[in-house]
Amino acid sequence: MHSYETIYDVIVVGAGHAGCEAALAAARMGCSTLLLTINLDAVALMSCNPAIGGLAKGHLVKEIDALGGEMARNIDATGIQFRILNTRKGPAVRASRAQADKQLYRLRMKRVLEQQDNLYLKQGEVTGLYLEGEELRGVDTRSGIRFLGKTVILTTGTFMRGLIHIGLTNYPGGRAGDLPSVGLSDQLGHLGFQVGRLKTGTPARLDGRTIDFSRLEPQYGDDPPAPFSFSTERITMPQVPCHIAYTNPRSHEIIRSGLDRSPLYAGVIEGIGPRYCPSIEDKVVRFPDKERHQTFIEPEGLETVEVYPSGMSTSLPIDIQIPFYRSIEGLERVEIMRPAYAIEYDYVDPIQLRASLETKLIRNLYHAGQINGTSGYEEAAGQGLMAGINAALRVKGKEPLVLGRSEAYIGVMIDDLVTLGTKEPYRMFTSRAEYRLLLREDNADMRLREKGHDVGLVRDELFEHFLRKREMVAAEYERICSGRLAMSDREQEFLARHELVEIQKGTSLEQLLRRPEVTYKELAEFDDVSRETPHEVREQVEIQVKYRGYIERQLDQVERARKLEGTPLPEEMDYFSVNGLTTEVREKLAKNRPDTLGQASRIPGVTPAAISVLSIALKAKG
Amino acid sequence: MHSYETIYDVIVVGAGHAGCEAALAAARMGCSTLLLTINLDAVALMSCNPAIGGLAKGHLVKEIDALGGEMARNIDATGIQFRILNTRKGPAVRASRAQADKQLYRLRMKRVLEQQDNLYLKQGEVTGLYLEGEELRGVDTRSGIRFLGKTVILTTGTFMRGLIHIGLTNYPGGRAGDLPSVGLSDQLGHLGFQVGRLKTGTPARLDGRTIDFSRLEPQYGDDPPAPFSFSTERITMPQVPCHIAYTNPRSHEIIRSGLDRSPLYAGVIEGIGPRYCPSIEDKVVRFPDKERHQTFIEPEGLETVEVYPSGMSTSLPIDIQIPFYRSIEGLERVEIMRPAYAIEYDYVDPIQLRASLETKLIRNLYHAGQINGTSGYEEAAGQGLMAGINAALRVKGKEPLVLGRSEAYIGVMIDDLVTLGTKEPYRMFTSRAEYRLLLREDNADMRLREKGHDVGLVRDELFEHFLRKREMVAAEYERICSGRLAMSDREQEFLARHELVEIQKGTSLEQLLRRPEVTYKELAEFDDVSRETPHEVREQVEIQVKYRGYIERQLDQVERARKLEGTPLPEEMDYFSVNGLTTEVREKLAKNRPDTLGQASRIPGVTPAAISVLSIALKAKG
Ligand SMILES: Cc1cc2nc3c(=O)[nH]c(=O)nc-3n(C[C@H](O)[C@H](O)[C@H](O)COP(=O)(O)OP(=O)(O)OC[C@H]3O[C@@H](n4cnc5c(N)ncnc54)[C@H](O)[C@@H]3O)c2cc1C
Ligand SMILES: Cc1cc2nc3c(=O)[nH]c(=O)nc-3n(C[C@H](O)[C@H](O)[C@H](O)COP(=O)(O)OP(=O)(O)OC[C@H]3O[C@@H](n4cnc5c(N)ncnc54)[C@H](O)[C@@H]3O)c2cc1C
């Protein structure tokens, strides 16, 4: 194996959603970065649905953006339908979602990578890590060249020993049409990593020309479309609708008739699939009484006839797939352009990672994305970004950046992964976060912009824009707290109109706004200043006022938890010598090796009593 | 294997350059057509150089266009530098060439396919033909579905048992980053096809950011760029330059130092490579005294930094590739984005084909493109178009369309292939055509538009445009033959200025134009009509006049050959019972089974005497 003469600061393996963010972050932080991937024509390809965001995932995207990542800007530039979900619900669960033009998404991301200083993009399949003794030194590639690097980030997605299933037929592939990655996961196993098997699936891609859209219900995006990124001014791509269709009892009949040839039910697939993202056969089996399941027919791009029927993934044989899709009203004549399939792949249990996403076994090796057992582009991108940041910080000799559970969904996700590990594909839900009211999409910048700027990812110009916003929010909040009603004619007229007759002179605008009957926008009816408040400022002020009680309660909880989170557990801690712990707890702690007391407290079976014992033991030690 | 219920008229296997033309032609001729390919994201991908056309290849593209194919229109819509080569030479060897934006080229072709009526595009790898007894009925795919069709066209390119070589390392792939096709060629071998092994190679793709273009010589395209297609009015894409660079003695030293690890020289590659498109190591070995070799650094697109160093293909190991490319002036710091490699693949000897591209062994099976041992996008597209036309004509119960050697380069190519077979990659050269002055780029429409319209590929509107042009050419030719100089003042002044004092009153414009000193354009100085003649008409008239002598001589030769070409040899002809033939000739004829006496005459070893004997034998028979 010939060694390339350059020693990179960071080598990223895989240019999927995790790898792209990782490489961009490291390069933007000034590290010389090599991004290796199997096929340069498939950079940032969306393996499954042509969309970014959605419940809890939208939060991840905004956080990635706030920290200085690329995903939000990429979808803003290539999105063809934007929608904010849950607009009627509280701000904590409001979430952005956008359809992408899949080809444009991929091409723009490649362009951004190519144009990034310090970043070198090369086609190559990594077949193994290169270690000298126990020291990681770089990676070996199939074409016979060894690349040297100070740190390595693996983001192999669904490619390691990828095996594609369609009915009882199966064959190797990293994704339909793509080569698998062979060799790397065997080596990881030999090195002591717990390599497991997961599976996921995708629906068929259908020929839009053979769908009778007039019989489906169109669903339009928001007008005007709201961008994901805090730095995008306006969406300029043409916008198109999706369409809603439904399965029916006959569809379910067809599915049932194929179950004996389902690779899952026949036991051919050993990998564990995502519970929350079931195939249509799972839904039919699990909910036998349900008369219909909904699907969105999503366009894959502005200029292609390929469409994606969401939620209709299956690994049943093709002769079941065809009548199944055709049983849906409006799809009676539909032609399948790419069959649905399931894929099994190797992952590495993330319990073997630190909170920085560095592996515990091998120093300077990081894992991010689907290799950690997660599923979803946004989850991958969030991890990729953090791994890229932390590899760069390591190179610079700095402490890692770890986001707390009260700071970001990214923090919740990584903490869940490294603390609990996973035996099934992990995806983000708002329910996984205990401080949901603090972790909103709208305040992702308030939470994270500064951290992004501190590590060098957020450019000064963008950061200054953010600082101005933060000041304006503070000033406006201050203003409405101190500004009081003088009962002018305009004010009185306003109160009367909103049936707020009991309001007294001297009430502050803040108190008024706290009333459920009043929105910030309505204040403008008598308050000239608020008419001119920019939308982004107004939004923050309004939410802070309306949800103050809840927010404060969560902040209290965070404060109480902070002590635990801030107490590190020494790496060499000998849990078996700590008196007062049960053997079960000792074993769990020894196996999981949590970084902090907070992490320890989230390991199932580790009781609050055990945490107290530990806390005392630590004090005695140090 | 489950059979899909539709019975297609034509099934095309592979959406490379041959497959796209084949499928479009069949569908446009009204046949229900299925196009199957391994990866729908790699339709019409340019495996090697990002360019269309060039010497003799430009002719093929114009012919494809005249017949109603897509290649010319696709490059017109996505080309980023157009140049006409050999403008100083005669019209026979003038040729068009254009750089493509590789991604746009691919995406536009996919769009055209998707939007074509009667055409269905599906992702799937064909693993075998499906025969009932000796009758071809369809194809089987890896995902477990059988597609039924009346005719099948195989256009598998470099994918059948593709094996990628980089130095002494090798691994399966249809192209770097792509899955190979496995199984199909084994079956073809069992069915009696002569499956052989060829190889080809491609240079590295380089990172344009690491090239010092200021030290290279830019080469701009023509301004304005001239379109390929007879139906394109204007090129609207932005145009960019290429750059010229050179190897030097040190480059050659480096190449020599790696020869012991060349898969070719070490005997690892068994396939035969293209002689005329040698790798850089071939050039260095074959021309040891040459001090430098030229390369054009070609952009792969408007928005990518990837560039293609033409003529610099190699299968040497990466540790040789790197210093080699860096030894070129201006490329001292160059980074390789995709390594150079060679690929070996299975092909089927085209001697087993009829002139219609139908196989002799299996009725209704056609082969087109690289599977026939050719190399090059244009060669593939030309065959694909003809196979598509002929499969469609078969479905309609009509006679095949076979282009003669005097009608088209496509005719020359297919006749060469099916008459002589090939043991090495075949590419088109002008020198392969005996009637070069008849087969010009400029008159491809004159030669073929009508045939394209007859089979239903050229739309009426375009055909009428052509008819008008043809009429205008005839009328203008007629006019300049009959118009005579009256020695007006303007005429006299013209003759004096051009030092044509010996010209007499009564000389026709045609006679005047025949003089080397006078161009058609200059006639306008005294002849008002010619000033208004459209460019396309002027060009035809001028060439007809200037080259009349040569053209007439070639037409005579064609006339003489026509008798041979027009005499069919019965399929069941028993050459061993023909008296007067040598055993050698008998064996050759029996093996090759030529369709016509003309074809027989081109089989090496079949003498003119033997042709006379055959001709007499035929007369006696019929
Ligand atoms: C069939 C299918 C169905 C899916 N269904 C869903 C779903 O329903 N819901 C959902 O949320 N998500 C789904 N996904 C998952 C989603 O695609 C992934 O979560 C996301 O793409 C993961 O991003 P990643 O960066 O980790 O990996 P990927 O996007 O898979 O990218 C991995 C990259 O690494 C490269 N690579 C791999 N190995 C090597 C190597 N050895 N050397 C060099 N490069 C390498 C690959 O070429 C690729 O570019 C599905 C994926 C597939 C394939
Ligand atoms: C490394 C390399 C170097 C080359 N160098 C040169 C060169 O120097 N000069 C030159 O003129 N040409 C060169 N070429 C050749 C040029 O790319 C081909 O001549 C041209 O692309 C042939 O077109 P095609 O349509 O026959 O095949 P391709 O363009 O190869 O397309 C074949 C298509 O068929 C599909 N396919 C294959 N098997 C199956 C199957 N079983 N089922 C379904 N689909 C299938 C593939 O997915 C692909 O889409 C090179 C090619 C390669 C790969």
PDB file of C-alpha atoms in Angstrom, chain A residues 170-240:
ATOM      1  CA  ASN A 170     -31.202 -10.522  -2.326  1.00  0.00           C
ATOM      2  CA  TYR A 171     -27.894  -9.198  -3.582  1.00  0.00           C
ATOM      3  CA  PRO A 172     -25.084  -6.943  -2.347  1.00  0.00           C
ATOM      4  CA  GLY A 173     -25.349  -3.167  -2.812  1.00  0.00           C
ATOM      5  CA  GLY A 174     -24.855  -0.024  -0.730  1.00  0.00           C
ATOM      6  CA  ARG A 175     -28.151   1.312  -2.017  1.00  0.00           C
ATOM      7  CA  ALA A 176     -30.044   0.262  -5.156  1.00  0.00           C
ATOM      8  CA  GLY A 177     -27.643   0.904  -8.045  1.00  0.00           C
ATOM      9  CA  ASP A 178     -24.640   1.508  -5.758  1.00  0.00           C
ATOM     10  CA  LEU A 179     -21.667  -0.659  -4.812  1.00  0.00           C
ATOM     11  CA  PRO A 180     -21.493  -1.841  -1.188  1.00  0.00           C
ATOM     12  CA  SER A 181     -18.520  -1.218   1.122  1.00  0.00           C
ATOM     13  CA  VAL A 182     -16.700  -4.453   1.786  1.00  0.00           C
ATOM     14  CA  GLY A 183     -14.012  -5.191   4.343  1.00  0.00           C
ATOM     15  CA  LEU A 184     -14.199  -2.190   6.616  1.00  0.00           C
ATOM     16  CA  SER A 185     -16.771  -3.560   9.040  1.00  0.00           C
ATOM     17  CA  ASP A 186     -14.924  -6.869   9.348  1.00  0.00           C
ATOM     18  CA  GLN A 187     -11.880  -4.969  10.480  1.00  0.00           C
ATOM     19  CA  LEU A 188     -13.954  -2.901  12.905  1.00  0.00           C
ATOM     20  CA  GLY A 189     -15.231  -6.148  14.384  1.00  0.00           C
ATOM     21  CA  HIS A 190     -11.709  -7.458  14.817  1.00  0.00           C
ATOM     22  CA  LEU A 191     -10.714  -4.238  16.519  1.00  0.00           C
ATOM     23  CA  GLY A 192     -13.323  -4.880  19.173  1.00  0.00           C
ATOM     24  CA  PHE A 193     -16.275  -2.877  17.929  1.00  0.00           C
ATOM     25  CA  GLN A 194     -19.718  -4.353  18.400  1.00  0.00           C
ATOM     26  CA  VAL A 195     -20.783  -4.560  14.786  1.00  0.00           C
ATOM     27  CA  GLY A 196     -24.494  -5.279  14.424  1.00  0.00           C
ATOM     28  CA  ARG A 197     -26.989  -5.546  11.651  1.00  0.00           C
ATOM     29  CA  LEU A 198     -29.868  -3.153  10.969  1.00  0.00           C
ATOM     30  CA  LYS A 199     -32.277  -2.802   8.114  1.00  0.00           C
ATOM     31  CA  THR A 200     -34.349  -0.107   6.516  1.00  0.00           C
ATOM     32  CA  GLY A 201     -36.576   0.116   3.488  1.00  0.00           C
ATOM     33  CA  THR A 202     -37.777   2.431   0.799  1.00  0.00           C
ATOM     34  CA  PRO A 203     -40.876   2.560  -1.405  1.00  0.00           C
ATOM     35  CA  ALA A 204     -40.921   2.178  -5.166  1.00  0.00           C
ATOM     36  CA  ARG A 205     -40.381   5.228  -7.335  1.00  0.00           C
ATOM     37  CA  LEU A 206     -43.372   5.651  -9.601  1.00  0.00           C
ATOM     38  CA  ASP A 207     -43.832   7.133 -13.053  1.00  0.00           C
ATOM     39  CA  GLY A 208     -45.864  10.283 -12.520  1.00  0.00           C
ATOM     40  CA  ARG A 209     -47.156  10.101 -16.088  1.00  0.00           C
ATOM     41  CA  THR A 210     -49.125   6.993 -15.170  1.00  0.00           C
ATOM     42  CA  ILE A 211     -50.895   8.529 -12.157  1.00  0.00           C
ATOM     43  CA  ASP A 212     -54.280  10.195 -12.450  1.00  0.00           C
ATOM     44  CA  PHE A 213     -53.547  13.232 -10.302  1.00  0.00           C
ATOM     45  CA  SER A 214     -57.009  14.642 -10.943  1.00  0.00           C
ATOM     46  CA  ARG A 215     -58.339  11.983  -8.569  1.00  0.00           C
ATOM     47  CA  LEU A 216     -55.897  12.845  -5.805  1.00  0.00           C
ATOM     48  CA  GLU A 217     -56.052  15.732  -3.410  1.00  0.00           C
ATOM     49  CA  PRO A 218     -53.280  18.263  -4.018  1.00  0.00           C
ATOM     50  CA  GLN A 219     -51.358  19.627  -1.098  1.00  0.00           C
ATOM     51  CA  TYR A 220     -49.629  22.931  -1.618  1.00  0.00           C
ATOM     52  CA  GLY A 221     -46.773  24.348   0.355  1.00  0.00           C
ATOM     53  CA  ASP A 222     -46.846  27.571   2.350  1.00  0.00           C
ATOM     54  CA  ASP A 223     -47.009  30.798   0.414  1.00  0.00           C
ATOM     55  CA  PRO A 224     -44.575  32.435   0.755  1.00  0.00           C
ATOM     56  CA  PRO A 225     -42.285  29.528   1.580  1.00  0.00           C
ATOM     57  CA  ALA A 226     -40.306  30.057   4.803  1.00  0.00           C
ATOM     58  CA  PRO A 227     -36.607  29.219   4.519  1.00  0.00           C
ATOM     59  CA  PHE A 228     -34.818  26.838   6.864  1.00  0.00           C
ATOM     60  CA  SER A 229     -31.631  28.818   7.248  1.00  0.00           C
ATOM     61  CA  PHE A 230     -31.275  31.830   9.500  1.00  0.00           C
ATOM     62  CA  SER A 231     -29.238  33.352   6.683  1.00  0.00           C
ATOM     63  CA  THR A 232     -31.543  32.734   3.707  1.00  0.00           C
ATOM     64  CA  GLU A 233     -33.572  35.766   2.748  1.00  0.00           C
ATOM     65  CA  ARG A 234     -35.997  34.266   0.291  1.00  0.00           C
ATOM     66  CA  ILE A 235     -36.814  30.997  -1.471  1.00  0.00           C
ATOM     67  CA  THR A 236     -36.465  31.492  -5.203  1.00  0.00           C
ATOM     68  CA  MET A 237     -37.084  27.979  -6.561  1.00  0.00           C
ATOM     69  CA  PRO A 238     -40.433  27.311  -8.276  1.00  0.00           C
ATOM     70  CA  GLN A 239     -42.831  25.570  -5.877  1.00  0.00           C
ATOM     71  CA  VAL A 240     -44.968  22.517  -6.683  1.00  0.00           C
TER      72      VAL A 240
END
